[in-house]
Amino acid sequence: MNYLDIINKCLLELNYRQVSSFAELVKNDHKRIKSIINIINQEICAASNWNFLLRKTTFTIPANTTEVSKTINGRILYLLVDGKKYQYVDDIEPFLVDEAKDGTYTECADKFLFKPAQSARSAQIVYYTKNCVTDSLGGEKMEMTEATDCSVIPSPFDLQLLVYGTCLRLKANPSYIRFSYWMSMYKEALANLKFTSSINSEDAPVVRLFRQ
């Protein structure tokens, strides 16, 4: 489901008139729905180490180089250099004064810092991306801005989570007639996403509900 589809599903749940294009989304509630969908999408993606967020990239560390530009947008799971797993450290001082230990790295000002070596090295990063959206060309970004943008949350959970989560936050009133239904559907979708996203059959589903 793309952004416009999700918005229309929200409008249907809220008993509002659906639209055929972005140009019709001019009311305050339209703007709130658009914003909340992105908030819910980002919160769900940031809430767990989902397998669907895993990405891998490679780069080269030139010889006698301590700094390499950080080109990823995400949380690193593994960083390997020439097949050896490197350990992240918080303290950048050893890397600035050439006292860093072998097999370690750190980050500073959007750069990775390494202990220099006499020859070039091959590095590989496995990470959880912070990009929660794909555009019509398959490019990744943080927010849905175009009608054809899609969440990276797998189908059918993207529709259930974003629609029911948005309706819950928009109304934010437990006494509202459909609030309990939206809540139960949201919890069920989140639990099912957790279960189906795990590669370990022993992982138990965990339900988290996000509110402002």
Short mmCIF file of N, CA, C and O in Angstrom, two decimals, residues 83-212:
data_model
loop_
_atom_site.label_atom_id
_atom_site.label_comp_id
_atom_site.label_asym_id
_atom_site.label_seq_id
_atom_site.Cartn_x
_atom_site.Cartn_y
_atom_site.Cartn_z
N GLY A 83 37.46 -9.33 6.98
CA GLY A 83 36.87 -10.53 7.58
C GLY A 83 36.94 -10.60 9.08
O GLY A 83 36.42 -11.56 9.68
N LYS A 84 37.53 -9.59 9.74
CA LYS A 84 37.63 -9.59 11.20
C LYS A 84 36.64 -8.60 11.79
O LYS A 84 36.56 -7.46 11.36
N LYS A 85 35.87 -9.06 12.79
CA LYS A 85 34.90 -8.20 13.43
C LYS A 85 35.60 -7.13 14.28
O LYS A 85 36.44 -7.46 15.13
N TYR A 86 35.23 -5.86 14.05
CA TYR A 86 35.80 -4.75 14.80
C TYR A 86 34.85 -4.34 15.93
O TYR A 86 33.63 -4.41 15.79
N GLN A 87 35.45 -3.89 17.02
CA GLN A 87 34.70 -3.48 18.20
C GLN A 87 34.57 -1.95 18.25
O GLN A 87 35.57 -1.23 18.09
N TYR A 88 33.35 -1.47 18.46
CA TYR A 88 33.13 -0.02 18.58
C TYR A 88 33.55 0.46 19.97
O TYR A 88 33.29 -0.20 20.98
N VAL A 89 34.23 1.62 20.03
CA VAL A 89 34.57 2.26 21.30
C VAL A 89 34.10 3.70 21.28
O VAL A 89 34.07 4.35 20.23
N ASP A 90 33.71 4.21 22.45
CA ASP A 90 33.19 5.58 22.55
C ASP A 90 34.28 6.64 22.50
O ASP A 90 34.08 7.74 21.99
N ASP A 91 35.42 6.34 23.06
CA ASP A 91 36.49 7.32 23.21
C ASP A 91 37.21 7.54 21.87
O ASP A 91 37.81 6.61 21.32
N ILE A 92 37.17 8.77 21.38
CA ILE A 92 37.82 9.05 20.09
C ILE A 92 39.29 9.46 20.27
O ILE A 92 40.05 9.46 19.29
N GLU A 93 39.70 9.80 21.49
CA GLU A 93 41.06 10.31 21.69
C GLU A 93 42.16 9.37 21.20
O GLU A 93 43.10 9.82 20.52
N PRO A 94 42.09 8.06 21.48
CA PRO A 94 43.16 7.17 21.01
C PRO A 94 43.33 7.21 19.49
O PRO A 94 44.45 7.04 18.99
N PHE A 95 42.26 7.45 18.76
CA PHE A 95 42.34 7.49 17.30
C PHE A 95 42.95 8.80 16.80
O PHE A 95 43.53 8.85 15.72
N LEU A 96 42.86 9.84 17.63
CA LEU A 96 43.42 11.15 17.25
C LEU A 96 44.90 11.24 17.55
O LEU A 96 45.62 12.02 16.92
N VAL A 97 45.36 10.46 18.52
CA VAL A 97 46.77 10.53 18.92
C VAL A 97 47.53 9.25 18.54
O VAL A 97 48.61 8.99 19.09
N ASP A 98 46.95 8.47 17.63
CA ASP A 98 47.58 7.26 17.10
C ASP A 98 47.88 6.26 18.21
O ASP A 98 48.97 5.65 18.25
N GLU A 99 46.92 6.07 19.13
CA GLU A 99 47.07 5.08 20.18
C GLU A 99 45.92 4.08 20.19
O GLU A 99 45.71 3.36 21.17
N ALA A 100 45.15 4.04 19.10
CA ALA A 100 44.00 3.13 19.03
C ALA A 100 44.47 1.68 19.00
O ALA A 100 45.53 1.36 18.46
N LYS A 101 43.66 0.81 19.58
CA LYS A 101 43.98 -0.61 19.59
C LYS A 101 43.57 -1.25 18.27
O LYS A 101 42.66 -0.78 17.59
N ASP A 102 44.25 -2.31 17.92
CA ASP A 102 43.88 -3.08 16.73
C ASP A 102 42.46 -3.62 16.90
O ASP A 102 42.04 -4.00 18.01
N GLY A 103 41.71 -3.67 15.81
CA GLY A 103 40.38 -4.26 15.84
C GLY A 103 39.31 -3.39 16.46
O GLY A 103 38.27 -3.90 16.88
N THR A 104 39.56 -2.07 16.53
CA THR A 104 38.56 -1.16 17.08
C THR A 104 38.28 -0.03 16.10
O THR A 104 39.07 0.26 15.21
N TYR A 105 37.14 0.61 16.29
CA TYR A 105 36.78 1.78 15.49
C TYR A 105 35.87 2.67 16.31
O TYR A 105 35.32 2.26 17.36
N THR A 106 35.70 3.91 15.87
CA THR A 106 34.75 4.82 16.51
C THR A 106 34.18 5.74 15.43
O THR A 106 34.49 5.60 14.24
N GLU A 107 33.31 6.66 15.84
CA GLU A 107 32.68 7.60 14.91
C GLU A 107 32.86 9.02 15.41
O GLU A 107 32.82 9.28 16.62
N CYS A 108 33.04 9.95 14.48
CA CYS A 108 33.16 11.36 14.82
C CYS A 108 32.82 12.20 13.59
O CYS A 108 33.42 12.02 12.53
N ALA A 109 31.84 13.11 13.74
CA ALA A 109 31.49 14.04 12.67
C ALA A 109 31.22 13.34 11.34
O ALA A 109 31.79 13.69 10.31
N ASP A 110 30.36 12.32 11.39
CA ASP A 110 29.96 11.57 10.20
C ASP A 110 31.14 10.88 9.51
O ASP A 110 31.15 10.70 8.29
N LYS A 111 32.13 10.49 10.31
CA LYS A 111 33.25 9.72 9.78
C LYS A 111 33.55 8.55 10.70
O LYS A 111 33.38 8.63 11.92
N PHE A 112 33.99 7.44 10.10
CA PHE A 112 34.52 6.33 10.86
C PHE A 112 36.01 6.58 11.09
O PHE A 112 36.72 7.02 10.18
N LEU A 113 36.47 6.30 12.30
CA LEU A 113 37.89 6.43 12.62
C LEU A 113 38.48 5.05 12.88
O LEU A 113 37.91 4.25 13.63
N PHE A 114 39.60 4.78 12.24
CA PHE A 114 40.30 3.50 12.37
C PHE A 114 41.76 3.74 12.71
O PHE A 114 42.30 4.82 12.45
N LYS A 115 42.40 2.71 13.23
CA LYS A 115 43.85 2.74 13.34
C LYS A 115 44.42 2.56 11.94
O LYS A 115 43.98 1.68 11.20
N PRO A 116 45.36 3.40 11.52
CA PRO A 116 45.87 3.31 10.15
C PRO A 116 46.65 2.02 9.92
O PRO A 116 47.21 1.43 10.85
N ALA A 117 46.67 1.60 8.66
CA ALA A 117 47.44 0.42 8.26
C ALA A 117 48.22 0.74 6.99
O ALA A 117 47.86 1.65 6.25
N GLN A 118 49.28 -0.01 6.74
CA GLN A 118 50.15 0.28 5.60
C GLN A 118 49.52 -0.10 4.26
O GLN A 118 49.93 0.41 3.22
N SER A 119 48.52 -0.96 4.28
CA SER A 119 47.86 -1.37 3.04
C SER A 119 46.35 -1.12 3.12
O SER A 119 45.79 -0.99 4.22
N ALA A 120 45.74 -1.02 1.96
CA ALA A 120 44.29 -0.80 1.91
C ALA A 120 43.55 -2.02 2.47
O ALA A 120 44.03 -3.15 2.38
N ARG A 121 42.38 -1.75 3.06
CA ARG A 121 41.59 -2.82 3.66
C ARG A 121 40.15 -2.76 3.15
O ARG A 121 39.65 -1.68 2.81
N SER A 122 39.51 -3.92 3.14
CA SER A 122 38.12 -4.01 2.72
C SER A 122 37.23 -4.11 3.95
O SER A 122 37.47 -4.96 4.83
N ALA A 123 36.23 -3.23 4.03
CA ALA A 123 35.33 -3.22 5.18
C ALA A 123 33.91 -3.54 4.76
O ALA A 123 33.48 -3.22 3.65
N GLN A 124 33.21 -4.20 5.64
CA GLN A 124 31.81 -4.56 5.39
C GLN A 124 30.98 -4.19 6.62
O GLN A 124 31.38 -4.47 7.75
N ILE A 125 29.83 -3.55 6.38
CA ILE A 125 28.95 -3.16 7.47
C ILE A 125 27.59 -3.83 7.29
O ILE A 125 27.01 -3.80 6.21
N VAL A 126 27.10 -4.44 8.35
CA VAL A 126 25.72 -4.91 8.42
C VAL A 126 25.02 -4.01 9.43
O VAL A 126 25.49 -3.86 10.56
N TYR A 127 23.91 -3.41 9.02
CA TYR A 127 23.28 -2.40 9.87
C TYR A 127 21.77 -2.39 9.71
O TYR A 127 21.22 -2.94 8.75
N TYR A 128 21.11 -1.77 10.70
CA TYR A 128 19.67 -1.55 10.64
C TYR A 128 19.43 -0.14 10.12
O TYR A 128 19.78 0.84 10.78
N THR A 129 18.83 -0.03 8.95
CA THR A 129 18.63 1.28 8.36
C THR A 129 17.60 2.10 9.13
O THR A 129 16.65 1.55 9.71
N LYS A 130 17.80 3.41 9.15
CA LYS A 130 16.82 4.33 9.72
C LYS A 130 15.86 4.85 8.66
O LYS A 130 14.93 5.59 8.97
N ASN A 131 16.08 4.46 7.42
CA ASN A 131 15.18 4.84 6.33
C ASN A 131 13.95 3.94 6.37
O ASN A 131 14.06 2.73 6.21
N CYS A 132 12.80 4.54 6.59
CA CYS A 132 11.56 3.80 6.81
C CYS A 132 10.66 3.74 5.59
O CYS A 132 9.56 3.20 5.66
N VAL A 133 11.12 4.32 4.48
CA VAL A 133 10.24 4.51 3.32
C VAL A 133 11.01 4.21 2.04
O VAL A 133 12.21 4.46 1.95
N THR A 134 10.29 3.67 1.04
CA THR A 134 10.84 3.53 -0.30
C THR A 134 10.00 4.35 -1.28
O THR A 134 8.77 4.42 -1.15
N ASP A 135 10.67 4.97 -2.25
CA ASP A 135 9.93 5.74 -3.25
C ASP A 135 9.60 4.84 -4.45
O ASP A 135 9.89 3.65 -4.45
N SER A 136 9.00 5.42 -5.46
CA SER A 136 8.54 4.65 -6.62
C SER A 136 9.69 4.03 -7.41
O SER A 136 9.48 3.09 -8.17
N LEU A 137 10.91 4.54 -7.22
CA LEU A 137 12.07 4.01 -7.93
C LEU A 137 12.88 3.04 -7.07
O LEU A 137 13.94 2.56 -7.49
N GLY A 138 12.39 2.78 -5.85
CA GLY A 138 13.10 1.86 -4.97
C GLY A 138 14.11 2.52 -4.06
O GLY A 138 14.77 1.84 -3.27
N GLY A 139 14.27 3.84 -4.17
CA GLY A 139 15.17 4.56 -3.29
C GLY A 139 14.61 4.64 -1.88
O GLY A 139 13.38 4.65 -1.69
N GLU A 140 15.49 4.70 -0.89
CA GLU A 140 15.05 4.75 0.51
C GLU A 140 15.19 6.15 1.08
O GLU A 140 16.12 6.89 0.76
N LYS A 141 14.26 6.51 1.98
CA LYS A 141 14.29 7.81 2.64
C LYS A 141 13.57 7.70 3.98
O LYS A 141 13.01 6.64 4.32
N MET A 142 13.56 8.78 4.74
CA MET A 142 13.02 8.77 6.10
C MET A 142 11.50 8.89 6.16
O MET A 142 10.85 8.25 6.98
N GLU A 143 10.92 9.72 5.31
CA GLU A 143 9.49 10.02 5.41
C GLU A 143 8.77 9.84 4.09
O GLU A 143 9.37 9.99 3.02
N MET A 144 7.47 9.56 4.18
CA MET A 144 6.61 9.54 3.01
C MET A 144 6.20 10.97 2.67
O MET A 144 5.66 11.68 3.52
N THR A 145 6.47 11.38 1.46
CA THR A 145 6.13 12.72 1.01
C THR A 145 5.33 12.72 -0.29
O THR A 145 4.62 13.68 -0.58
N GLU A 146 5.44 11.63 -1.05
CA GLU A 146 4.73 11.52 -2.33
C GLU A 146 3.66 10.44 -2.23
O GLU A 146 3.76 9.50 -1.45
N ALA A 147 2.65 10.58 -3.08
CA ALA A 147 1.52 9.64 -3.05
C ALA A 147 1.96 8.20 -3.25
O ALA A 147 1.36 7.27 -2.70
N THR A 148 3.01 7.98 -4.03
CA THR A 148 3.45 6.63 -4.37
C THR A 148 4.50 6.06 -3.41
O THR A 148 4.94 4.93 -3.60
N ASP A 149 4.90 6.81 -2.41
CA ASP A 149 5.85 6.31 -1.42
C ASP A 149 5.22 5.17 -0.61
O ASP A 149 4.00 5.16 -0.37
N CYS A 150 6.07 4.23 -0.16
CA CYS A 150 5.58 3.09 0.62
C CYS A 150 6.43 2.90 1.87
O CYS A 150 7.63 3.20 1.87
N SER A 151 5.82 2.38 2.92
CA SER A 151 6.55 2.02 4.12
C SER A 151 7.38 0.77 3.86
O SER A 151 7.01 -0.08 3.03
N VAL A 152 8.50 0.63 4.58
CA VAL A 152 9.31 -0.59 4.47
C VAL A 152 8.74 -1.71 5.33
O VAL A 152 9.19 -2.85 5.24
N ILE A 153 7.75 -1.39 6.17
CA ILE A 153 7.09 -2.43 6.97
C ILE A 153 6.41 -3.40 6.01
O ILE A 153 5.69 -2.98 5.11
N PRO A 154 6.62 -4.70 6.18
CA PRO A 154 6.05 -5.67 5.23
C PRO A 154 4.53 -5.64 5.19
O PRO A 154 3.87 -5.36 6.20
N SER A 155 3.99 -5.94 4.02
CA SER A 155 2.54 -6.10 3.85
C SER A 155 2.13 -7.47 4.43
O SER A 155 2.90 -8.43 4.33
N PRO A 156 0.95 -7.59 5.04
CA PRO A 156 -0.12 -6.60 5.19
C PRO A 156 -0.02 -5.76 6.45
O PRO A 156 -0.91 -4.99 6.76
N PHE A 157 1.08 -5.93 7.21
CA PHE A 157 1.19 -5.27 8.50
C PHE A 157 1.32 -3.76 8.36
O PHE A 157 0.93 -3.01 9.26
N ASP A 158 1.90 -3.29 7.25
CA ASP A 158 2.04 -1.85 7.05
C ASP A 158 0.69 -1.16 7.07
O ASP A 158 0.50 -0.15 7.76
N LEU A 159 -0.28 -1.72 6.36
CA LEU A 159 -1.61 -1.11 6.30
C LEU A 159 -2.29 -1.15 7.66
O LEU A 159 -2.80 -0.12 8.13
N GLN A 160 -2.26 -2.30 8.31
CA GLN A 160 -2.94 -2.42 9.60
C GLN A 160 -2.33 -1.51 10.66
O GLN A 160 -3.04 -0.79 11.37
N LEU A 161 -1.02 -1.52 10.75
CA LEU A 161 -0.36 -0.74 11.79
C LEU A 161 -0.50 0.76 11.56
O LEU A 161 -0.79 1.52 12.49
N LEU A 162 -0.30 1.19 10.33
CA LEU A 162 -0.32 2.62 10.06
C LEU A 162 -1.73 3.19 10.09
O LEU A 162 -1.95 4.32 10.57
N VAL A 163 -2.71 2.43 9.63
CA VAL A 163 -4.08 2.92 9.64
C VAL A 163 -4.63 2.95 11.07
O VAL A 163 -5.10 3.99 11.55
N TYR A 164 -4.56 1.82 11.76
CA TYR A 164 -5.13 1.78 13.11
C TYR A 164 -4.33 2.63 14.09
O TYR A 164 -4.88 3.29 14.96
N GLY A 165 -3.00 2.63 13.94
CA GLY A 165 -2.19 3.49 14.80
C GLY A 165 -2.48 4.96 14.60
O GLY A 165 -2.54 5.74 15.55
N THR A 166 -2.69 5.36 13.35
CA THR A 166 -3.00 6.76 13.05
C THR A 166 -4.37 7.15 13.61
O THR A 166 -4.52 8.22 14.20
N CYS A 167 -5.34 6.27 13.43
CA CYS A 167 -6.69 6.57 13.95
C CYS A 167 -6.66 6.68 15.48
O CYS A 167 -7.31 7.57 16.05
N LEU A 168 -5.92 5.79 16.13
CA LEU A 168 -5.80 5.85 17.59
C LEU A 168 -5.23 7.18 18.05
O LEU A 168 -5.73 7.81 18.99
N ARG A 169 -4.18 7.62 17.38
CA ARG A 169 -3.53 8.85 17.81
C ARG A 169 -4.33 10.08 17.43
O ARG A 169 -4.35 11.08 18.16
N LEU A 170 -5.02 10.04 16.29
CA LEU A 170 -5.81 11.19 15.87
C LEU A 170 -6.97 11.43 16.84
O LEU A 170 -7.22 12.57 17.24
N LYS A 171 -7.65 10.38 17.22
CA LYS A 171 -8.79 10.53 18.13
C LYS A 171 -8.34 10.61 19.58
O LYS A 171 -8.84 11.42 20.35
N ALA A 172 -7.40 9.72 19.96
CA ALA A 172 -6.79 9.75 21.30
C ALA A 172 -7.82 9.84 22.42
O ALA A 172 -7.63 10.54 23.41
N ASN A 173 -8.92 9.12 22.26
CA ASN A 173 -10.00 9.14 23.25
C ASN A 173 -10.53 7.73 23.44
O ASN A 173 -11.25 7.22 22.58
N PRO A 174 -10.19 7.07 24.56
CA PRO A 174 -10.62 5.68 24.77
C PRO A 174 -12.13 5.49 24.76
O PRO A 174 -12.60 4.37 24.55
N SER A 175 -12.88 6.55 24.97
CA SER A 175 -14.34 6.43 24.96
C SER A 175 -14.92 6.52 23.56
O SER A 175 -16.12 6.30 23.37
N TYR A 176 -14.08 6.83 22.57
CA TYR A 176 -14.56 6.91 21.19
C TYR A 176 -15.03 5.52 20.76
O TYR A 176 -14.42 4.51 21.09
N ILE A 177 -16.13 5.45 20.02
CA ILE A 177 -16.82 4.20 19.74
C ILE A 177 -15.94 3.15 19.08
O ILE A 177 -16.08 1.96 19.31
N ARG A 178 -14.96 3.54 18.24
CA ARG A 178 -14.13 2.57 17.53
C ARG A 178 -12.73 2.43 18.13
O ARG A 178 -11.88 1.70 17.60
N PHE A 179 -12.48 3.12 19.23
CA PHE A 179 -11.14 3.14 19.81
C PHE A 179 -10.67 1.74 20.21
O PHE A 179 -9.55 1.33 19.90
N SER A 180 -11.53 0.99 20.90
CA SER A 180 -11.15 -0.35 21.37
C SER A 180 -10.87 -1.28 20.20
O SER A 180 -9.94 -2.11 20.25
N TYR A 181 -11.64 -1.16 19.13
CA TYR A 181 -11.42 -1.98 17.94
C TYR A 181 -10.08 -1.65 17.32
O TYR A 181 -9.30 -2.56 16.98
N TRP A 182 -9.79 -0.36 17.14
CA TRP A 182 -8.51 0.04 16.57
C TRP A 182 -7.36 -0.46 17.42
O TRP A 182 -6.35 -0.94 16.91
N MET A 183 -7.52 -0.36 18.74
CA MET A 183 -6.47 -0.80 19.65
C MET A 183 -6.19 -2.29 19.50
O MET A 183 -5.04 -2.73 19.41
N SER A 184 -7.24 -3.10 19.47
CA SER A 184 -7.06 -4.55 19.37
C SER A 184 -6.43 -4.93 18.03
O SER A 184 -5.56 -5.81 17.97
N MET A 185 -6.85 -4.28 16.96
CA MET A 185 -6.31 -4.58 15.64
C MET A 185 -4.84 -4.16 15.54
O MET A 185 -4.01 -4.85 14.93
N TYR A 186 -4.50 -3.03 16.15
CA TYR A 186 -3.11 -2.55 16.16
C TYR A 186 -2.23 -3.53 16.92
O TYR A 186 -1.16 -3.93 16.44
N LYS A 187 -2.67 -3.93 18.11
CA LYS A 187 -1.89 -4.86 18.92
C LYS A 187 -1.70 -6.20 18.20
O LYS A 187 -0.61 -6.79 18.22
N GLU A 188 -2.75 -6.67 17.58
CA GLU A 188 -2.66 -7.95 16.86
C GLU A 188 -1.68 -7.86 15.70
O GLU A 188 -0.85 -8.76 15.50
N ALA A 189 -1.74 -6.76 14.95
CA ALA A 189 -0.83 -6.60 13.81
C ALA A 189 0.62 -6.49 14.27
O ALA A 189 1.53 -7.06 13.64
N LEU A 190 0.85 -5.79 15.38
CA LEU A 190 2.22 -5.63 15.87
C LEU A 190 2.77 -6.96 16.38
O LEU A 190 3.94 -7.29 16.13
N ALA A 191 1.95 -7.73 17.07
CA ALA A 191 2.38 -9.03 17.55
C ALA A 191 2.69 -9.97 16.38
O ALA A 191 3.68 -10.71 16.40
N ASN A 192 1.85 -9.93 15.35
CA ASN A 192 2.08 -10.78 14.18
C ASN A 192 3.32 -10.36 13.41
O ASN A 192 4.05 -11.20 12.88
N LEU A 193 3.57 -9.05 13.34
CA LEU A 193 4.79 -8.56 12.69
C LEU A 193 6.02 -9.06 13.43
O LEU A 193 6.98 -9.52 12.82
N LYS A 194 5.98 -8.98 14.75
CA LYS A 194 7.10 -9.45 15.56
C LYS A 194 7.35 -10.94 15.34
O LYS A 194 8.50 -11.38 15.17
N PHE A 195 6.27 -11.71 15.28
CA PHE A 195 6.39 -13.15 15.13
C PHE A 195 6.93 -13.53 13.75
O PHE A 195 7.85 -14.34 13.63
N THR A 196 6.38 -12.93 12.70
CA THR A 196 6.77 -13.31 11.35
C THR A 196 8.12 -12.73 10.95
O THR A 196 8.76 -13.23 10.02
N SER A 197 8.57 -11.67 11.63
CA SER A 197 9.85 -11.05 11.28
C SER A 197 11.03 -11.77 11.90
O SER A 197 12.17 -11.54 11.51
N SER A 198 10.77 -12.63 12.87
CA SER A 198 11.86 -13.31 13.57
C SER A 198 12.31 -14.54 12.80
O SER A 198 11.50 -15.29 12.26
N ILE A 199 13.62 -14.76 12.76
CA ILE A 199 14.15 -15.98 12.16
C ILE A 199 14.34 -17.06 13.21
O ILE A 199 14.69 -18.18 12.89
N ASN A 200 14.10 -16.71 14.47
CA ASN A 200 14.23 -17.65 15.57
C ASN A 200 12.85 -18.04 16.06
O ASN A 200 12.10 -17.19 16.55
N SER A 201 12.49 -19.31 15.97
CA SER A 201 11.15 -19.75 16.34
C SER A 201 10.88 -19.61 17.83
O SER A 201 9.74 -19.66 18.27
N GLU A 202 11.95 -19.42 18.63
CA GLU A 202 11.77 -19.30 20.06
C GLU A 202 11.51 -17.87 20.51
O GLU A 202 11.21 -17.63 21.67
N ASP A 203 11.64 -16.91 19.61
CA ASP A 203 11.38 -15.52 19.96
C ASP A 203 9.89 -15.34 20.20
O ASP A 203 9.06 -15.69 19.37
N ALA A 204 9.53 -14.75 21.31
CA ALA A 204 8.13 -14.51 21.63
C ALA A 204 7.71 -13.13 21.14
O ALA A 204 8.48 -12.18 21.24
N PRO A 205 6.49 -13.00 20.63
CA PRO A 205 6.01 -11.69 20.19
C PRO A 205 5.95 -10.72 21.36
O PRO A 205 5.60 -11.08 22.49
N VAL A 206 6.28 -9.47 21.10
CA VAL A 206 6.21 -8.42 22.10
C VAL A 206 5.35 -7.30 21.54
O VAL A 206 5.56 -6.84 20.42
N VAL A 207 4.37 -6.85 22.30
CA VAL A 207 3.47 -5.80 21.85
C VAL A 207 3.87 -4.48 22.47
O VAL A 207 4.06 -4.36 23.68
N ARG A 208 4.02 -3.47 21.62
CA ARG A 208 4.31 -2.12 22.09
C ARG A 208 3.33 -1.16 21.41
O ARG A 208 3.10 -1.26 20.22
N LEU A 209 2.77 -0.25 22.18
CA LEU A 209 1.86 0.74 21.63
C LEU A 209 2.43 2.11 21.88
O LEU A 209 2.87 2.41 23.00
N PHE A 210 2.45 2.94 20.87
CA PHE A 210 3.09 4.25 20.95
C PHE A 210 2.03 5.34 20.98
O PHE A 210 1.12 5.37 20.16
N ARG A 211 2.19 6.27 21.91
CA ARG A 211 1.30 7.42 21.98
C ARG A 211 2.13 8.67 22.24
O ARG A 211 3.21 8.61 22.81
N GLN A 212 1.59 9.80 21.85
CA GLN A 212 2.28 11.06 22.14
C GLN A 212 2.04 11.44 23.59
O GLN A 212 1.02 11.11 24.16
#
